[in-house]
mmCIF file of C-alpha atoms in Angstrom:
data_model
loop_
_atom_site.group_PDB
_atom_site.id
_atom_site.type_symbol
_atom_site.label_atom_id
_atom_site.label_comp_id
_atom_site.label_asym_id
_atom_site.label_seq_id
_atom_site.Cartn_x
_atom_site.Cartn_y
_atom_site.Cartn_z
ATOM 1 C CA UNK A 1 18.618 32.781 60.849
ATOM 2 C CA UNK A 2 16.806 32.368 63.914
ATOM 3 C CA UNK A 3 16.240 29.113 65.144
ATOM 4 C CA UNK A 4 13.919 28.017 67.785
ATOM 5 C CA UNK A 5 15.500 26.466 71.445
ATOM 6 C CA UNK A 6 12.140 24.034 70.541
ATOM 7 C CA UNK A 7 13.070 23.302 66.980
ATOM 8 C CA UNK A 8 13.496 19.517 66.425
ATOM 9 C CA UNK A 9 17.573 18.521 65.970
ATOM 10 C CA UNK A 10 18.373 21.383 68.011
ATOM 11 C CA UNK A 11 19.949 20.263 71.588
ATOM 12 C CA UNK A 12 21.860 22.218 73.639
ATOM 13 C CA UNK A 13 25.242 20.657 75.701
ATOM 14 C CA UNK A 14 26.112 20.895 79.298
ATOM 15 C CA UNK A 15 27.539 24.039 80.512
ATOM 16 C CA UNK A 16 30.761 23.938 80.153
ATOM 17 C CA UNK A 17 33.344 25.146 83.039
ATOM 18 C CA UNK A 18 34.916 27.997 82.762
ATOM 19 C CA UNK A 19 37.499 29.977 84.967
ATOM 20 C CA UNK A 20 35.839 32.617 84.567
ATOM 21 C CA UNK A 21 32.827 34.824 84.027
ATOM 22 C CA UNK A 22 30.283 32.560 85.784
ATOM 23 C CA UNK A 23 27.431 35.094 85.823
ATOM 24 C CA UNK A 24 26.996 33.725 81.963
ATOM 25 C CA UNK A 25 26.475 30.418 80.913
ATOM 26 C CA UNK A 26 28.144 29.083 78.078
ATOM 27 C CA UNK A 27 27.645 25.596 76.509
ATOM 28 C CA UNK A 28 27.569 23.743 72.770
ATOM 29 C CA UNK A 29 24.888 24.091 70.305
ATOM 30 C CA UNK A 30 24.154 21.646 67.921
ATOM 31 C CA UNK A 31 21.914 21.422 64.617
ATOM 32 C CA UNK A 32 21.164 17.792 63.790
ATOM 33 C CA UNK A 33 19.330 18.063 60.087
ATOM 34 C CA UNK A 34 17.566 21.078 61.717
ATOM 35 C CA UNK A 35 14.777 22.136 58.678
ATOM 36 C CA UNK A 36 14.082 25.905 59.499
ATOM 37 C CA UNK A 37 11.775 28.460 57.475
ATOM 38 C CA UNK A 38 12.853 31.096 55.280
ATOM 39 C CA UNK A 39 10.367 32.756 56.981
ATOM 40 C CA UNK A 40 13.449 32.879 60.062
ATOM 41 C CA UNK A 41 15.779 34.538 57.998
ATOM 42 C CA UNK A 42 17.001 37.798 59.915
ATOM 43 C CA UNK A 43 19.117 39.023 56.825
ATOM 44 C CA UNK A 44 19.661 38.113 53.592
ATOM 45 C CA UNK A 45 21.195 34.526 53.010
ATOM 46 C CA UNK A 46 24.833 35.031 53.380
ATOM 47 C CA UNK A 47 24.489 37.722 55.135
ATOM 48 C CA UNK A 48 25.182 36.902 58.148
ATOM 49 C CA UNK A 49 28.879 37.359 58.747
ATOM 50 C CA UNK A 50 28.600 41.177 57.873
ATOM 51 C CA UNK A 51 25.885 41.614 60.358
ATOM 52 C CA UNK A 52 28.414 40.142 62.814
ATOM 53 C CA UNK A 53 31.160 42.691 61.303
ATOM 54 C CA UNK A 54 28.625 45.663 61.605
ATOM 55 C CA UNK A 55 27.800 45.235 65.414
ATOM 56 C CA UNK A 56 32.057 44.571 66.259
ATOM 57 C CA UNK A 57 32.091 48.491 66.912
ATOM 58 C CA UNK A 58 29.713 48.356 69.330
ATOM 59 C CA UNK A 59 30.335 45.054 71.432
ATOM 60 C CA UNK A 60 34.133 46.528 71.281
ATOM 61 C CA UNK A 61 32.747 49.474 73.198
ATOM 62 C CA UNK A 62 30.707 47.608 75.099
ATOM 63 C CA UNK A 63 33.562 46.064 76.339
ATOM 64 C CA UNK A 64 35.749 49.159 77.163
ATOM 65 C CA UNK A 65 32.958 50.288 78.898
ATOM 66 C CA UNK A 66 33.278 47.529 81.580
ATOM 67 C CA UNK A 67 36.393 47.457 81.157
ATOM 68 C CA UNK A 68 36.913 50.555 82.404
ATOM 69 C CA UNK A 69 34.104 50.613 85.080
ATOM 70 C CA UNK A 70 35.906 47.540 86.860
ATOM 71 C CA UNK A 71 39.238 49.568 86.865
ATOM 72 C CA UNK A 72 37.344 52.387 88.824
ATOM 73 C CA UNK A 73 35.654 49.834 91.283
ATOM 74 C CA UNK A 74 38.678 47.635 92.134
ATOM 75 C CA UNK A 75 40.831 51.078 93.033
ATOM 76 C CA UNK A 76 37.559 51.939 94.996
ATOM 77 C CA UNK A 77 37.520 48.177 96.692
ATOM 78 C CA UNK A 78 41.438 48.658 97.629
ATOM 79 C CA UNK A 79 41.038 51.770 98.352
ATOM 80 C CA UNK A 80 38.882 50.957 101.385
ATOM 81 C CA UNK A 81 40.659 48.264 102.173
ATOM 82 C CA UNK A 82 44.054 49.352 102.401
ATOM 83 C CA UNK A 83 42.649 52.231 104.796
ATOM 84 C CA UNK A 84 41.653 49.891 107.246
ATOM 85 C CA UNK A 85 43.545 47.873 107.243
ATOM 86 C CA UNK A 86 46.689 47.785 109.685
ATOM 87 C CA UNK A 87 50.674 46.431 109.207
ATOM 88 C CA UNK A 88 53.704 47.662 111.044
ATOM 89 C CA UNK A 89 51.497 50.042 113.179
ATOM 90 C CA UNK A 90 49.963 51.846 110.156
ATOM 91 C CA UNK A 91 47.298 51.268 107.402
ATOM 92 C CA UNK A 92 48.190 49.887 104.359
ATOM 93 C CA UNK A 93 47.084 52.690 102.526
ATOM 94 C CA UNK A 94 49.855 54.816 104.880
ATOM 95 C CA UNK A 95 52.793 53.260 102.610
ATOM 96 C CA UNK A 96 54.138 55.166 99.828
ATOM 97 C CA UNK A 97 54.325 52.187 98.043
ATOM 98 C CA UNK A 98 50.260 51.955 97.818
ATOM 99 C CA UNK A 99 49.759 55.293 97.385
ATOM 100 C CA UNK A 100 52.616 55.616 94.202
ATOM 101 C CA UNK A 101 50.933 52.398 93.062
ATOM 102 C CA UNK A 102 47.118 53.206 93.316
ATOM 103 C CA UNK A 103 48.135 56.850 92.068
ATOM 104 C CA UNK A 104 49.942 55.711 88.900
ATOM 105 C CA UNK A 105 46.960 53.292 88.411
ATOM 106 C CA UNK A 106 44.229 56.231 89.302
ATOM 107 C CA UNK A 107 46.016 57.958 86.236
ATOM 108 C CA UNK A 108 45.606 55.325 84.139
ATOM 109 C CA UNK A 109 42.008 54.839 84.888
ATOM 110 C CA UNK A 110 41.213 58.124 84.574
ATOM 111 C CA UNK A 111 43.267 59.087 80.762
ATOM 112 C CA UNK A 112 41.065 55.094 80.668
ATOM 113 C CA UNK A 113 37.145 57.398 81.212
ATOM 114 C CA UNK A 114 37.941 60.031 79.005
ATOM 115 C CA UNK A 115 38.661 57.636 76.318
ATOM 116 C CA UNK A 116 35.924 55.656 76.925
ATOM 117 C CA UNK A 117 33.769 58.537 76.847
ATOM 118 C CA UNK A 118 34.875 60.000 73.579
ATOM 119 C CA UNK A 119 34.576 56.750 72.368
ATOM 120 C CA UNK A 120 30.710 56.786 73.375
ATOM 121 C CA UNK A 121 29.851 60.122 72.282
ATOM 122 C CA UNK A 122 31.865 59.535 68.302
ATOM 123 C CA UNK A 123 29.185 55.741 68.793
ATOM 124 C CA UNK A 124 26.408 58.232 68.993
ATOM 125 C CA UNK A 125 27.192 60.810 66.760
ATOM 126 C CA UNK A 126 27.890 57.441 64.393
ATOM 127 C CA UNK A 127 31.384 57.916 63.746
ATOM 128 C CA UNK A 128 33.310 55.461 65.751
ATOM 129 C CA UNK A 129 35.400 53.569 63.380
ATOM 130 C CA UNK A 130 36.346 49.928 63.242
ATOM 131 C CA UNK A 131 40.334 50.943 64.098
ATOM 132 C CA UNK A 132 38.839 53.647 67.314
ATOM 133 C CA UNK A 133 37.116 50.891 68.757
ATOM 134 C CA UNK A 134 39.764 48.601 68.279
ATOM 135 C CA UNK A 135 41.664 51.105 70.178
ATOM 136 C CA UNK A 136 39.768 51.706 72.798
ATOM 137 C CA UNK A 137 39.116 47.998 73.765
ATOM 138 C CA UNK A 138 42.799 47.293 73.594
ATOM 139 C CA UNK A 139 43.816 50.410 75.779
ATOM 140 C CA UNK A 140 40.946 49.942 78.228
ATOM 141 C CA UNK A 141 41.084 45.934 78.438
ATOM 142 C CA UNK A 142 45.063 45.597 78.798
ATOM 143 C CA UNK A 143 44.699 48.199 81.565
ATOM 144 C CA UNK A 144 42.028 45.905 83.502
ATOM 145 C CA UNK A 145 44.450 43.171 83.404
ATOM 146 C CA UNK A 146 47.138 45.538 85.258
ATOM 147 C CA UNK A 147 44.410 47.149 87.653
ATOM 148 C CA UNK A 148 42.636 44.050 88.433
ATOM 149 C CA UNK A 149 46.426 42.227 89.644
ATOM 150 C CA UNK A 150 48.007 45.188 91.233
ATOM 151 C CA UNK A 151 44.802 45.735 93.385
ATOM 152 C CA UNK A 152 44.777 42.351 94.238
ATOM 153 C CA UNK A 153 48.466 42.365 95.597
ATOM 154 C CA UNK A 154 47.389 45.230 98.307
ATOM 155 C CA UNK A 155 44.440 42.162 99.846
ATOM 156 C CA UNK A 156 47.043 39.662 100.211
ATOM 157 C CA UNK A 157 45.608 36.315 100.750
ATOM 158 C CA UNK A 158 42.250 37.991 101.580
ATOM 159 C CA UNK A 159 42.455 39.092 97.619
ATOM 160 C CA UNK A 160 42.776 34.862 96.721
ATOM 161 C CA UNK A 161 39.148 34.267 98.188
ATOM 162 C CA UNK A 162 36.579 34.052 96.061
ATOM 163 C CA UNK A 163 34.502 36.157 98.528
ATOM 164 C CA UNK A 164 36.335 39.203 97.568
ATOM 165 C CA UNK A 165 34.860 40.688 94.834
ATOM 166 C CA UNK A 166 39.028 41.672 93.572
ATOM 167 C CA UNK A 167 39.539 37.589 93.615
ATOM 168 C CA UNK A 168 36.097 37.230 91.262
ATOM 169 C CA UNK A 169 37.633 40.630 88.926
ATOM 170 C CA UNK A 170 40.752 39.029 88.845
ATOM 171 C CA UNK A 171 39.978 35.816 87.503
ATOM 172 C CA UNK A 172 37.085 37.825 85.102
ATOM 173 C CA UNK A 173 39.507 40.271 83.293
ATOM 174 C CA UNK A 174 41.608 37.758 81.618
ATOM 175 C CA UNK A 175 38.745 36.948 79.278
ATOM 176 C CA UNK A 176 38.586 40.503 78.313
ATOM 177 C CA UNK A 177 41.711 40.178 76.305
ATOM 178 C CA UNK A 178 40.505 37.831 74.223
ATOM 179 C CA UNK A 179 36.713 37.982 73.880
ATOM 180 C CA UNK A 180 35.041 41.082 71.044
ATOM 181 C CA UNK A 181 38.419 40.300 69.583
ATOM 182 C CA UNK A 182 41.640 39.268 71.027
ATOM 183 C CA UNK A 183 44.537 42.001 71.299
ATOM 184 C CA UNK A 184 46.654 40.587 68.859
ATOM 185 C CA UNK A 185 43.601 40.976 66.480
ATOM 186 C CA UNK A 186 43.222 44.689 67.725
ATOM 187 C CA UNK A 187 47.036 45.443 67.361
ATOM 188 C CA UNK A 188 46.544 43.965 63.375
ATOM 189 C CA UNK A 189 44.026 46.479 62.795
ATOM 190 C CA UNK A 190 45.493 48.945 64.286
ATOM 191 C CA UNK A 191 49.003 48.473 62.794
ATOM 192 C CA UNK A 192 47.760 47.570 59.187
ATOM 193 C CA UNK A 193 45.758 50.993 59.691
ATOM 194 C CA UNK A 194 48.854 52.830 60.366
ATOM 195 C CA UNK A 195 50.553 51.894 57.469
ATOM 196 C CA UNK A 196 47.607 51.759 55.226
ATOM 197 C CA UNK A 197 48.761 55.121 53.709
ATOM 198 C CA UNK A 198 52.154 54.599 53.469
ATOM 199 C CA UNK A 199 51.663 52.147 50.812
#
């Protein structure tokens, strides 16, 4: 049901602190006796939990979708930064090390898109299932926890300041594994899936 920010017994807590993610707010709700009309009824009574359940496909592909558009940008940011700049007489980017590293990662990134993407276009056709979008998010969020770090290693203690927008990724991708479903959840579905017709 909807419920109005102005609706007596509704109050709203402080923000709380988070590590993370501070572009959105997050903070407590509470309902004190709250009286609402059934006129603020978005589906039917009880209904609510499968309305959650319905739009899990989408939010999970919502979240690939980042997920795989901060990979891209933080090879981009190191990218540019380990070109410029200079140890031991060279660029950073001149090591093998980097470029093995940023090319294993490009990979990744890249088999990352074209997942993504086939993802999207099965969402619009209306035939991305519950287990595919569990997939994806898994896949695409576990690999912004590896991008996110191994980037960040190539800044040094440039890539600790919050300045850097690597330090800010860094700290934002470990909510990814849990929030839309945390991988453990995602490896359940996908597992119980896999050995749904075996039984």
């Amino acid at each position: 049901m909807l419920v109005e920010a102005d609706r007596a017994g509704f109050n709203k807590g402080r923000n709380l602190e988070k590590i993370g993610a501070h572009a959105a707010d997050l903070a407590e709700l509470f309902f004190a006796d709250v009286h609402v009309p059934a006129t603020n009824l978005v589906s039917e009574e009880g209904g609510g939990f499968g309305m959650l359940m319905d739009r899990l496909v989408q939010e999970r592909l919502g979240q690939a979708i980042r997920s795989t558009s901060v990979c891209e940008a933080a090879i981009d940011w190191t990218i540019k930064y380990t070109s410029e700049r200079k140890a031991f007489g060279q660029t950073i980017g001149d090591f093998q090390n980097t470029q093995f590293v940023l090319a294993q990662l490009h990979t990744e990134t890249t088999a990352a898109r074209i997942f993504t993407d086939w993802a999207i276009r099965r969402f619009m056709d209306g035939r991305l299932s519950p287990v595919d979008a569990a997939k994806v998010k898994l896949f695409t969020s576990t690999l912004q926890g590896k991008v996110v770090d191994s980037c960040l290693q190539f800044f040094g203690g440039y890539g600790y300041m919050r300045e850097y927008p690597i330090a800010r990724a860094f700290v934002d991708s470990r909510l990814v594994r849990i929030g839309g479903g945390a991988v453990e959840v995602l490896k359940q579905i996908i597992g119980r899936d896999l050995f749904k017709a075996a039984k």
